[in-house]
Each structure stands twice: as structure tokens, then as C-alpha cells.
Coordinates of C-alpha atoms in Angstrom, one line a residue:
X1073 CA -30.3 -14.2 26.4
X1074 CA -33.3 -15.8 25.4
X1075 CA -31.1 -18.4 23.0
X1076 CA -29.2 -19.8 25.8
X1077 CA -32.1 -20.3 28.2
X1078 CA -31.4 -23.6 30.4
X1079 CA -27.8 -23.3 29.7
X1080 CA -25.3 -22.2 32.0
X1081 CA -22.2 -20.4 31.1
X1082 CA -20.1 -23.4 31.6
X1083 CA -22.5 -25.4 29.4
X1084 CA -22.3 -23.3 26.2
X1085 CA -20.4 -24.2 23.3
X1086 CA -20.0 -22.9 20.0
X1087 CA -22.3 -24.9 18.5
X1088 CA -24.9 -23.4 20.3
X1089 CA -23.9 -20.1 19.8
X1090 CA -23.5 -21.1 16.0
X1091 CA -27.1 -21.9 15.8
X1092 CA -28.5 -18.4 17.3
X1093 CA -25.4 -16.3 15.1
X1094 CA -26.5 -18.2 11.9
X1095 CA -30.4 -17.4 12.7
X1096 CA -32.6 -15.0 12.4
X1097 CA -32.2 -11.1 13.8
X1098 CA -35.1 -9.2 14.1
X1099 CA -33.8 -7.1 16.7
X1100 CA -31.3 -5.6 13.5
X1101 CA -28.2 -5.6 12.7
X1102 CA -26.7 -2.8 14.9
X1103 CA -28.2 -4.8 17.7
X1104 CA -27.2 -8.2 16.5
X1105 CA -23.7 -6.5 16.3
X1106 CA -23.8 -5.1 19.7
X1107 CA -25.2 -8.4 21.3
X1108 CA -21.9 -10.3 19.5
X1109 CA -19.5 -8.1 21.2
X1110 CA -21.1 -8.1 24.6
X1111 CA -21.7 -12.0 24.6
X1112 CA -17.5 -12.4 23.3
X1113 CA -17.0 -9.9 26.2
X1114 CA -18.7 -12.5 28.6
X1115 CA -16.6 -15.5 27.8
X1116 CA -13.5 -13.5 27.4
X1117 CA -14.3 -12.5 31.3
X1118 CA -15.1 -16.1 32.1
X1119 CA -11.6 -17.5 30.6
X1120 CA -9.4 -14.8 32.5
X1121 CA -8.3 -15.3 36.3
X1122 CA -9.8 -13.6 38.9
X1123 CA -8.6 -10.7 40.8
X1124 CA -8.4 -12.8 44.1
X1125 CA -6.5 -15.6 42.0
X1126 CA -9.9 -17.4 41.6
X1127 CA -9.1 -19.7 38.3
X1128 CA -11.2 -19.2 35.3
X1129 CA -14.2 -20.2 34.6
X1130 CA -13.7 -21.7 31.7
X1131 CA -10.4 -22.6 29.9
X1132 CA -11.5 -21.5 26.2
X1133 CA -13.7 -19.1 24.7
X1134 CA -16.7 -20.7 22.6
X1135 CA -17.3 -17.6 20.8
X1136 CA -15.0 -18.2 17.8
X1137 CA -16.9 -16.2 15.1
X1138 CA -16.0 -12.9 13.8
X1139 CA -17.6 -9.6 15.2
X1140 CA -20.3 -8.7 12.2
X1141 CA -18.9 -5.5 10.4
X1142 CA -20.9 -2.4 10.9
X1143 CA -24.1 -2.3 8.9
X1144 CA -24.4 0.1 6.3
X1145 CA -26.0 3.6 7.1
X1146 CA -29.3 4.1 5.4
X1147 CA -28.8 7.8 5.8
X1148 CA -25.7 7.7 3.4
X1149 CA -27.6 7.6 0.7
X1150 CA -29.7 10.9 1.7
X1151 CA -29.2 13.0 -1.3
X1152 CA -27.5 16.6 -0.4
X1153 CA -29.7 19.4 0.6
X1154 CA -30.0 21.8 -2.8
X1155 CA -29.8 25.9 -2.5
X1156 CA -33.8 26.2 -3.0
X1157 CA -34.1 23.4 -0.5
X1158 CA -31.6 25.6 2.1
X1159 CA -33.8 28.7 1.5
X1160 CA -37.2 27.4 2.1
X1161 CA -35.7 25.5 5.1
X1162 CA -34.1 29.2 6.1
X1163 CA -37.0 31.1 5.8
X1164 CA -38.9 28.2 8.0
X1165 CA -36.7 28.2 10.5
X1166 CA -37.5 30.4 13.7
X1167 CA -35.3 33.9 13.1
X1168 CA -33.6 33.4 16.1
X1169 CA -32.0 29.7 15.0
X1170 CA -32.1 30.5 11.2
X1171 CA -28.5 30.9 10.8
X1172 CA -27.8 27.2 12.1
X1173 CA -28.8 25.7 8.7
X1174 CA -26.6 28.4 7.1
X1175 CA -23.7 27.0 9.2
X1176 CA -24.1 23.4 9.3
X1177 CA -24.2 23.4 5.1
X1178 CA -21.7 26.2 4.4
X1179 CA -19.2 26.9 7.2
X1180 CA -18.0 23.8 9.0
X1181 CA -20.8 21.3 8.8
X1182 CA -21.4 21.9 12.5
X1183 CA -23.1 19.3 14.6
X1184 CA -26.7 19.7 16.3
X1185 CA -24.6 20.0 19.7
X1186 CA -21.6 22.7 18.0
X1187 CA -24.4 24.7 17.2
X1188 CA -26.1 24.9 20.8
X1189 CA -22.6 25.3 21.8
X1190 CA -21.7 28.3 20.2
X1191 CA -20.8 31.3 22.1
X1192 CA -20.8 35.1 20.8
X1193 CA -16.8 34.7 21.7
X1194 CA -16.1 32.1 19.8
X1195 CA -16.9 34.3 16.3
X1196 CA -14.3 36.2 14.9
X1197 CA -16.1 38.2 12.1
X1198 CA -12.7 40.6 12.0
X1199 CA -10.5 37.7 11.0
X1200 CA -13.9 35.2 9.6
X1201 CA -13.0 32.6 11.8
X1202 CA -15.2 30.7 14.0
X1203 CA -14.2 28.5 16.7
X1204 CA -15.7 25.3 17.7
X1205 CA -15.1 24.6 21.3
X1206 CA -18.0 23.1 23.3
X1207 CA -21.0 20.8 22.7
X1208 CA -24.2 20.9 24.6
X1209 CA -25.7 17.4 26.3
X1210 CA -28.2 17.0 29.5
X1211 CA -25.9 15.3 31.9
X1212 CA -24.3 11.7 32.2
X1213 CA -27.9 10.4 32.3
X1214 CA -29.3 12.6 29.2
X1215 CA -32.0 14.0 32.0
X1216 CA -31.2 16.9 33.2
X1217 CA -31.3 20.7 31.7
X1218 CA -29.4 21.2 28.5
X1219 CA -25.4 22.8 29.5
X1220 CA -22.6 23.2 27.9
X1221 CA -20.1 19.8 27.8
X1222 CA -17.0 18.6 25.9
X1223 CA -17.4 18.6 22.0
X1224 CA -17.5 14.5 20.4
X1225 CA -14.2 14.1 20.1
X1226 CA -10.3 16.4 20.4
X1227 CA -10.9 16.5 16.7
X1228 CA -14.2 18.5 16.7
X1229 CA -12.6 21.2 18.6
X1230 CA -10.7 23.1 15.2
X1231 CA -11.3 26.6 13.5
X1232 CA -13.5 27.5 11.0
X1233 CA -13.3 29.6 8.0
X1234 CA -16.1 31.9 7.9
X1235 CA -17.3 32.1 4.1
X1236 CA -17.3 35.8 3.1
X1237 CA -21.0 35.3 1.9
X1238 CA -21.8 34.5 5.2
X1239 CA -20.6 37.2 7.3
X1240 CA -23.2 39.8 7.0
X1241 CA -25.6 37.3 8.2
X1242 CA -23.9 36.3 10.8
X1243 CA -23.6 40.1 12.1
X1244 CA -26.6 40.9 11.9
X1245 CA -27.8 37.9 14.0
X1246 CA -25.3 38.5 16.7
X1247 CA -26.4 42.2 16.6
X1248 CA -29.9 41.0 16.9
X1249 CA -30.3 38.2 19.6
X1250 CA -27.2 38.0 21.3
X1251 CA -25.2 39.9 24.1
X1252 CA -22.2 41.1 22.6
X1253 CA -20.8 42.7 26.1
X1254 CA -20.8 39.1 27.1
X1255 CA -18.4 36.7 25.0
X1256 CA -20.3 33.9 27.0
X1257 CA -23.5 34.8 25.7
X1258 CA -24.8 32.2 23.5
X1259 CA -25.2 32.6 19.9
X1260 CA -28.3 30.8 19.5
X1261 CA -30.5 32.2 22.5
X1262 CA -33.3 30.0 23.9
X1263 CA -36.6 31.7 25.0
X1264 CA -37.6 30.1 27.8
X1265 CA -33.9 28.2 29.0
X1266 CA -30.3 29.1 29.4
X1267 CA -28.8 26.8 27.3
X1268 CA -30.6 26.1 23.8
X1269 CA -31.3 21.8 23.9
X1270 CA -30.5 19.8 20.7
X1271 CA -34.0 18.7 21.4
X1272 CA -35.4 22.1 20.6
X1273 CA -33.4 22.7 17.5
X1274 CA -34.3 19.3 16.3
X1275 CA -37.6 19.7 16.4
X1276 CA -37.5 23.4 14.7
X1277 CA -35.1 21.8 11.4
X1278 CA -38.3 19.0 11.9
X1279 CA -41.1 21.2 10.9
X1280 CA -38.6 23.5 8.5
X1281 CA -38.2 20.6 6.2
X1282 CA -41.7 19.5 5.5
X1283 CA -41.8 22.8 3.9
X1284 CA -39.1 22.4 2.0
X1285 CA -40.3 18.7 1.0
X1286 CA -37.3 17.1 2.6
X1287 CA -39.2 14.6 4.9
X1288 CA -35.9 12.5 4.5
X1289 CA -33.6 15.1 5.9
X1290 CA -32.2 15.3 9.2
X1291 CA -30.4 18.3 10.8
X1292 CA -26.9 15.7 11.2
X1293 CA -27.2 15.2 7.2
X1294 CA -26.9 19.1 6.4
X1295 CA -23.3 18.5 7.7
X1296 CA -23.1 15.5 5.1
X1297 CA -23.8 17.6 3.0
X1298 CA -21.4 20.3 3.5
X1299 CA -19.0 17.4 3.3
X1300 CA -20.3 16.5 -0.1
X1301 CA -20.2 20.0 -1.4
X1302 CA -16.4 20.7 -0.6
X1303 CA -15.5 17.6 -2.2
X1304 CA -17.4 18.1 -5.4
X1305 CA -15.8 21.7 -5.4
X1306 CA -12.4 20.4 -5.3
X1307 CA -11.9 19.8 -1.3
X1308 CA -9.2 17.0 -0.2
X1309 CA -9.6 14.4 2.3
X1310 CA -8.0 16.0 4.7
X1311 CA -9.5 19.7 4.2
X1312 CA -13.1 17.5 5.0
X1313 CA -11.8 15.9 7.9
X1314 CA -10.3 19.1 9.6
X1315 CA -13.6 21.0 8.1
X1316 CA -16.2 18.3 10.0
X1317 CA -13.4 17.8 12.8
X1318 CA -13.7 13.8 12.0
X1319 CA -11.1 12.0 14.1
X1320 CA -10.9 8.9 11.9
X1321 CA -10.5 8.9 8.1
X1322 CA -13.3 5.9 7.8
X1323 CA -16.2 8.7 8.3
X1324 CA -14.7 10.7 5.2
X1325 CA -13.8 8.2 3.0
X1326 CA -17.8 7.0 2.9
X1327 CA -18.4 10.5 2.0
X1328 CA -15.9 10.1 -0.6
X1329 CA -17.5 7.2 -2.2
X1330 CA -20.9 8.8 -1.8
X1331 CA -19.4 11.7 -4.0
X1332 CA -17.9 9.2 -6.6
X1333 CA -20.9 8.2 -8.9
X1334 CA -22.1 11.9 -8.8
X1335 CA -18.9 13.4 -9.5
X1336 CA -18.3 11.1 -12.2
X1337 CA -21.8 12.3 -14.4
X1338 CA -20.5 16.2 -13.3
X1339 CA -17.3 15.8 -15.1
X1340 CA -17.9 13.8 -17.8
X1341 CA -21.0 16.2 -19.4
X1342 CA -18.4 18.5 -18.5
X1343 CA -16.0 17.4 -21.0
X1344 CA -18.3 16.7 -23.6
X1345 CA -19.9 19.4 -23.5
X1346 CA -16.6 21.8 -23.6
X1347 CA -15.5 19.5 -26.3
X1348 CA -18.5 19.6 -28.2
X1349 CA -18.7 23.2 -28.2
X1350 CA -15.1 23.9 -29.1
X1351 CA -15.3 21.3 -31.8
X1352 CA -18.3 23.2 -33.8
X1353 CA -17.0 26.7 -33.1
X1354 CA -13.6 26.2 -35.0
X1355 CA -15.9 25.3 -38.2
X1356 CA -13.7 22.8 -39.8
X1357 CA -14.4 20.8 -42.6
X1358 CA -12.5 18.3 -42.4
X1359 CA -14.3 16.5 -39.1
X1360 CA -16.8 14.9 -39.2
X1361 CA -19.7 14.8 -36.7
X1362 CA -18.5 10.8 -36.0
X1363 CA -14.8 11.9 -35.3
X1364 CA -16.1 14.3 -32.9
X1365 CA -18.2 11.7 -31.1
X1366 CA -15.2 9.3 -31.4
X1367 CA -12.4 11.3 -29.5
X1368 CA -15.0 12.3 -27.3
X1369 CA -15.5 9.1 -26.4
X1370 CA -11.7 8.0 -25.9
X1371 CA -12.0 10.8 -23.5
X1372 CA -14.1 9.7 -21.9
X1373 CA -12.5 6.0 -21.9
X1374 CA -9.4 8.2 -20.4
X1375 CA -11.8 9.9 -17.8
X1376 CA -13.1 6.7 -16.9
X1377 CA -9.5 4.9 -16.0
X1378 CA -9.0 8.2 -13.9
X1379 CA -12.2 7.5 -11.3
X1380 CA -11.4 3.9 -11.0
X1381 CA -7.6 4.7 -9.5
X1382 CA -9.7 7.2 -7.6
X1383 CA -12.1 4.4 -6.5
X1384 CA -9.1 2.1 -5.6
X1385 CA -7.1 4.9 -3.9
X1386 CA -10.2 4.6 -1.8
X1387 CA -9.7 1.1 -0.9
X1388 CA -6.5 1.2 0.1
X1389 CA -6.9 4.0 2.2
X1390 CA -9.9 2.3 4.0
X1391 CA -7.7 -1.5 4.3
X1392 CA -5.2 0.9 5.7
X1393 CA -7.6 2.5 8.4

């Protein structure tokens, strides 16, 4: 590393590792982050014996500072795709991969990878269910032809409600492009390849959404937003996490503070509205237009008190993971 140039191993200390970790980081913070853990990984190596009983390098480990914590995600704050914005995105899409935005937003939030995966066997429009088993990659070195591989984690292999509204759709498209003597036959069916590449479908979703106006959206964030939607419809923690086949609760809990502020406007024009509108309709006399606004507002107050346990219910459970 270009900070430690002159210096060997055995000549570092942590005040010159102090002086590049306190400066400057143009290479970002993921990197910074990354360069942290590899250089503690170093010295860790150097302090532990060899596997021929060689002593250590060195008898303590100079890098004493804390690991930085993972940078925030500028893609958290991508607002959801809206149902216009899913149309025009639809009708944009080739017809032979249109049903992927359909299933990344309303059945599953499906990965770029889940969707290239999908076989005509692994729908189930009898019982609406529609299994997840597979992802599709090029190879150890990301170089070869697309194939089928092992999905991102054991988590993102689950089952899948198919939403009622959807299965129609999703007949007719199997009916249309796939193979249906062959449950191996893939759902989404490439013209020119086997296997149909991430690449490829990328690159469609890339030209759908300048029509749609979304030059912020990616395909991955049409699964954020499926998360978003369940939870502003009611949807736990743990319906999300079995839904988007998340293995750790960290990933759903930032979805659950990215729903927080929004939910918070939703309900509360909710209750004054209702209230509002059940206050005038009785036609009393005796209250006033001021006592209406007051108990509307220690509702409010109440509703308030309610999002802030929620907020530090969130805490806890991400101290806790």
C-alpha cells in the first residue's frame, strides 16, 4: 500500500497506520473498509506461528482501530416504484421478459438471478405457489456462458405465494414462450442463448425505465420495493424476510426504517381524516371546530408515542443482530 511505502512489515506501527486511517479516502468508503480488514488480516497472519513452527513475525498486532461500520447505501433511499411507474416499465419491457417486473414487485421480490433461474416446474399455478430454487451466474470467474448455480444464500431457496391477480398473467406467458412438456424449460426464454444472463435482463429493465422516467431505478430495487409495499400493507418482519428469502434480519430491519417516516404521514392523515369526517357527520352542536382539532391532535400525540416504540423496537432488534 502506497502509505506504507519504505516500510517493512516489521517496521509498521500504529502510529503509522493511525496517520493513513485518520486521512483522506478517495478510494470510498466501501474500499477504505475493505482495505481495513485485509491490512488487520495481514498482521493477524504475521503474529500467529507458522505451520512448520516458524515463530511469528511479530509479537503484537499494530492495527488496533476498529473495522469502519458499513457505509450507508445510497440506493436505500430510492423511493418505491409506483403502479403507473410498473405499467409503463411493463409495457417497455420485451414480451417475453415482461412478467419479471410483475414478479420482482408483487410476488416474492425475486432477484435479477431468481428470475433467470426460474424453470416452467418450479410454478405451481394449481396451488399459486412458485418455488425459488436456483440462481443463474457465469462461472467461478463470471466469464463464461450464463447456467444455472446455487441461489445467494439457503434462505433464498423458500416458496412463494402467487398473488391471485397475477395468475392469468403468468399462464398466459408460460403458454406463450415456454415448453410446458419440459418442467426444465426455462421461464424466461433467451433468443439467441440457453440460459437467459442477468446481463441481458439488466440491460432490458435499463432501457424500460427511461420510459417510465425512473432513471434512479434499478432492477435489484423493484425487490425493495416489494419489501416496502408488504410492510406498508400490514406485513411482519418475518413474513418480509421469508418473502425476500433474507438470511439475516439486518437487511429487513433497514427496510423497516425506510418504511417508518412514510408510514407515519399514511396513518396519521388517516386518522384525521376518519376523525374529521365522523366528527361533522354526527352534526353536533355542542363541539366546536377547536375541540375537534384538539382531540385530533392528542391523537395524534398518542399516534406519535406508538412509532417511536416502533422506532426503538427497531433498535433493539438491530443491537441484538
Amino acid at each position: 500500500m502506497p502509505a506504507f511505502e519504505g516500510l517493512r512489515l516489521t517496521e509498521i506501527k500504529p502510529r503509522h497506520i493511525k496517520n493513513w486511517y485518520d486521512g483522506p479516502h478517495p478510494e470510498g468508503q466501501w474500499s477504505f473498509r475493505r482495505a481495513c480488514m485485509r491490512l488487520k488480516a495481514v498482521f493477524r497472519s504475521a503474529t500467529t506461528m507458522s505451520m512448520d513452527g516458524s515463530p511469528p513475525l511479530l509479537k503484537d498486532n499494530p492495527f488496533i482501530f476498529p473495522i469502519p461500520p458499513e457505509p450507508d447505501s445510497v440506493r436505500e433511499d430510492i423511493p418505491s416504484v409506483t403502479p403507473k411507474q410498473l405499467r409503463v416499465l411493463a409495457e417497455n419491457m420485451p414480451d417475453y421478459t415482461r412478467l419479471t417486473v410483475f414478479l420482482s414487485t408483487l410476488a416474492g421480490g425475486l432477484r435479477c438471478g431468481e428470475l433467470c433461474g426460474l424453470q416452467v416446474g418450479d410454478i405451481d399455478l394449481d396451488n399459486k405457489i412458485l418455488r425459488v430454487r436456483r440462481s443463474v451466474n457465469r462461472g467461478h470467474l463470471d466469464r463464461g456462458e450464463a447456467r444455472f448455480a446455487k441461489t445467494k444464500t439457503k434462505r433464498s431457496v423458500r416458496d412463494l405465494p402467487i398473488p391471485d391477480a397475477l395468475v392469468d398473467m403468468i399462464r398466459e406467458h408460460l403458454h406463450t414462450f415456454c415448453d410446458l412438456d419440459d418442467p426444465t424449460s426455462p421461464v424466461f426464454v433467451p433468443r439467441r442463448v440457453k440460459v437467459m444472463s442477468q446481463t441481458t435482463l439488466e440491460a432490458q429493465f435499463a432501457r424500460a425505465r427511461k420510459k417510465a422516467g425512473r432513471y434512479d431505478l434499478m432492477l435489484h430495487d423493484l425487490r425493495a420495493s416489494h419489501a416496502t409495499l408488504l410492510m406498508l400493507k400490514g406485513g411482519t418482519l418475518r413474513e418480509v424476510m421469508n418473502q425476500l428469502g433474507h438470511a439475516s434480519e439486518k437487511v429487513a430491519i433497514k427496510h423497516y426504517q425506510r418504511v417508518v417516516a412514510e408510514h407515519q404521514r399514511q396513518i396519521v392523515n388517516l386518522l384525521a381524516d376518519e376523525f374529521l369526517q365522523e366528527a361533522y357527520a354526527e352534526g353536533t352542536q355542542t363541539d366546536s371546530l377547536e375541540d375537534i382539532v384538539n382531540i385530533t391532535e392528542q391523537r395524534v400525540r398518542e399516534l406519535t408515542r406508538m412509532i417511536a416504540d416502533f422506532k426503538q423496537a427497531i433498535d433493539e432488534l438491530n443491537l441484538a443482530s
